[in-house]
CSV table of C-alpha atoms in Angstrom, one decimal:
chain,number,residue,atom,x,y,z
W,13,UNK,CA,11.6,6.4,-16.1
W,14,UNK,CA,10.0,7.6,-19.1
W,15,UNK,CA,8.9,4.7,-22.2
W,16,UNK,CA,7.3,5.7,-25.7
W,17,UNK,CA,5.0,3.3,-27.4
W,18,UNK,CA,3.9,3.4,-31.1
W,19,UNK,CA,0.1,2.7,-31.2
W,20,UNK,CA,-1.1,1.8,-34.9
W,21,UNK,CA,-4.5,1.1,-36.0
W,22,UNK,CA,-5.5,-0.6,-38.6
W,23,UNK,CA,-9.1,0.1,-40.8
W,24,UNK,CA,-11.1,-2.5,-43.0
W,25,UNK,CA,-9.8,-0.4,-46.1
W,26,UNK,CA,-6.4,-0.9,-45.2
W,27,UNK,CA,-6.2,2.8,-44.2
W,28,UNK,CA,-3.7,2.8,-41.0
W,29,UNK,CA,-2.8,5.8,-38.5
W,30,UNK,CA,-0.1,5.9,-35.7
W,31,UNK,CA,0.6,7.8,-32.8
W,32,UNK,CA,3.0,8.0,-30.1
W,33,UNK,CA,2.2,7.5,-26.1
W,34,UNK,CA,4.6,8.3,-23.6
W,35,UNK,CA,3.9,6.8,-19.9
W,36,UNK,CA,6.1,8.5,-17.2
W,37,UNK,CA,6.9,6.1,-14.4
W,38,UNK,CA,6.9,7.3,-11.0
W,39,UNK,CA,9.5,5.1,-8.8
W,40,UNK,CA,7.8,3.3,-6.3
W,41,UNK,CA,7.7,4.4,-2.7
W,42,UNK,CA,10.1,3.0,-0.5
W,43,UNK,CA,8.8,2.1,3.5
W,44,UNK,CA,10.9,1.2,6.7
W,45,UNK,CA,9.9,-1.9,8.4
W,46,UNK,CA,6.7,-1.9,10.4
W,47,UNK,CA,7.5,-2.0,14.6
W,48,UNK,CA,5.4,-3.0,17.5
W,49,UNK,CA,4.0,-0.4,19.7
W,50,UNK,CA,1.9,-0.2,22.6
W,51,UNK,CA,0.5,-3.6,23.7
W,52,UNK,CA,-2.2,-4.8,26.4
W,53,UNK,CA,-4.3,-7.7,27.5
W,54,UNK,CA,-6.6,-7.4,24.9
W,55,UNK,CA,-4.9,-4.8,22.2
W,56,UNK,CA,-1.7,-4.6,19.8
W,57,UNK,CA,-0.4,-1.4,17.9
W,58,UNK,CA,1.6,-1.8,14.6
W,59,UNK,CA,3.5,1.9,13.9
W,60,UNK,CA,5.6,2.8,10.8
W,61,UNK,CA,8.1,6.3,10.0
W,62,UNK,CA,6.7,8.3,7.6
W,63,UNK,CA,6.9,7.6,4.2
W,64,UNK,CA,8.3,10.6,2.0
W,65,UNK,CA,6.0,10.6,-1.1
W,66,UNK,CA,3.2,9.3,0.7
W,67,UNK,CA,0.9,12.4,0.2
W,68,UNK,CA,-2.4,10.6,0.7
W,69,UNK,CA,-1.4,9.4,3.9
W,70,UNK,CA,-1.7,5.6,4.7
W,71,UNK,CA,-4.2,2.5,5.0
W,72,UNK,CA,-4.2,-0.7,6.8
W,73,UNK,CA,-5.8,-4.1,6.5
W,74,UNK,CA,-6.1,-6.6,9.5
W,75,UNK,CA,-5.5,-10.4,8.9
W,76,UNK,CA,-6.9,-9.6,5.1
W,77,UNK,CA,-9.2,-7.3,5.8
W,78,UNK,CA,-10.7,-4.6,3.7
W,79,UNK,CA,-8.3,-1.4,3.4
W,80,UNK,CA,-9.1,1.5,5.6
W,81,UNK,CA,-7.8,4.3,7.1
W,82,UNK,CA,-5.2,4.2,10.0
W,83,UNK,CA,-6.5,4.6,14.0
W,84,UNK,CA,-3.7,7.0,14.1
W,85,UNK,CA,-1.4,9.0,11.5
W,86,UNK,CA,1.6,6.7,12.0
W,87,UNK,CA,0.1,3.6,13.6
W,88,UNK,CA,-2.5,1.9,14.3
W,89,UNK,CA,-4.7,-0.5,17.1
W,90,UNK,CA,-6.6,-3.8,17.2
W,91,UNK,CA,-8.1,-4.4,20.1
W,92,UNK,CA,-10.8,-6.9,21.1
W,93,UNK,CA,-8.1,-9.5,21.4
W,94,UNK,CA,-8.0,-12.8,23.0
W,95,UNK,CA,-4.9,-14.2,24.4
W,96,UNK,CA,-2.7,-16.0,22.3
W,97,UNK,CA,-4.5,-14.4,19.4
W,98,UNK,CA,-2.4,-14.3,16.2
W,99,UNK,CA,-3.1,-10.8,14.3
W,100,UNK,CA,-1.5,-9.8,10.6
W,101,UNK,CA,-1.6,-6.1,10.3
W,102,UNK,CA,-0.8,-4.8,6.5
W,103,UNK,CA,0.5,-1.3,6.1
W,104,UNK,CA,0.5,0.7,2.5
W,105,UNK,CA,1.5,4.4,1.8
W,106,UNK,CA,-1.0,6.3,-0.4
W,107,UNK,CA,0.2,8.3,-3.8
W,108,UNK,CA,-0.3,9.0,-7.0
W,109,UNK,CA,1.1,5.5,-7.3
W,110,UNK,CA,1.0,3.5,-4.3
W,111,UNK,CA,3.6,1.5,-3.2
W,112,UNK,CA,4.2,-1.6,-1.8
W,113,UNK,CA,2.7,-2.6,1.3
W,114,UNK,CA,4.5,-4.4,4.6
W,115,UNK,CA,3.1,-7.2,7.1
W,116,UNK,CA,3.8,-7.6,10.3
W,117,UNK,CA,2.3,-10.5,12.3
W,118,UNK,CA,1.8,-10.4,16.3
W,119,UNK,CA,0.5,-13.4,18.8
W,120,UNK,CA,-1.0,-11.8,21.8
């Protein structure tokens, strides 16, 4: 989606000068549901299909967490558990415009 905007200043004298600004919209990225993977006593893994457009890869953030990097290009592992442990793993796809980002939450 493309939009134009009109952008006019306006001096002290009076004087006034406009330009045009056109802002191309990328669409937003679009990702599958997030699915549990391997799980043990103590660990969980979230993993995700790739996303197409996602050319800077992925990032995840546990139970609101920082962002970083994936464990693994298509999933990812928290470990250190405790049983019965409830843990919200975030997923987001990287781009030129990022897009939105999915939860899923596990109790160990």
């Amino acid at each position: 989606m493309t939009t134009t905007y009109v952008v006019t200043a306006l001096d002290s004298y009076g004087c006034t000068l406009s330009d045009t600004i056109t802002i191309n919209v990328l669409p937003a990225l679009d990702m599958s549901p997030l699915s549990c993977g391997i799980t043990t006593t103590s660990s969980v893994q979230v993993t995700w299909d790739a996303v197409a457009g996602a050319t800077g890869g992925y990032e995840v953030s546990v139970n609101g967490g920082p962002w970083m990097p994936p464990s693994e290009a298509l999933a990812h592992t928290v470990t250190g558990l405790g049983l019965e442990e409830t843990v919200t793993i975030e997923v987001r796809p990287l781009a030129t415009c990022p897009g939105f980002q999915l939860a899923l939450t596990v109790l160990r």
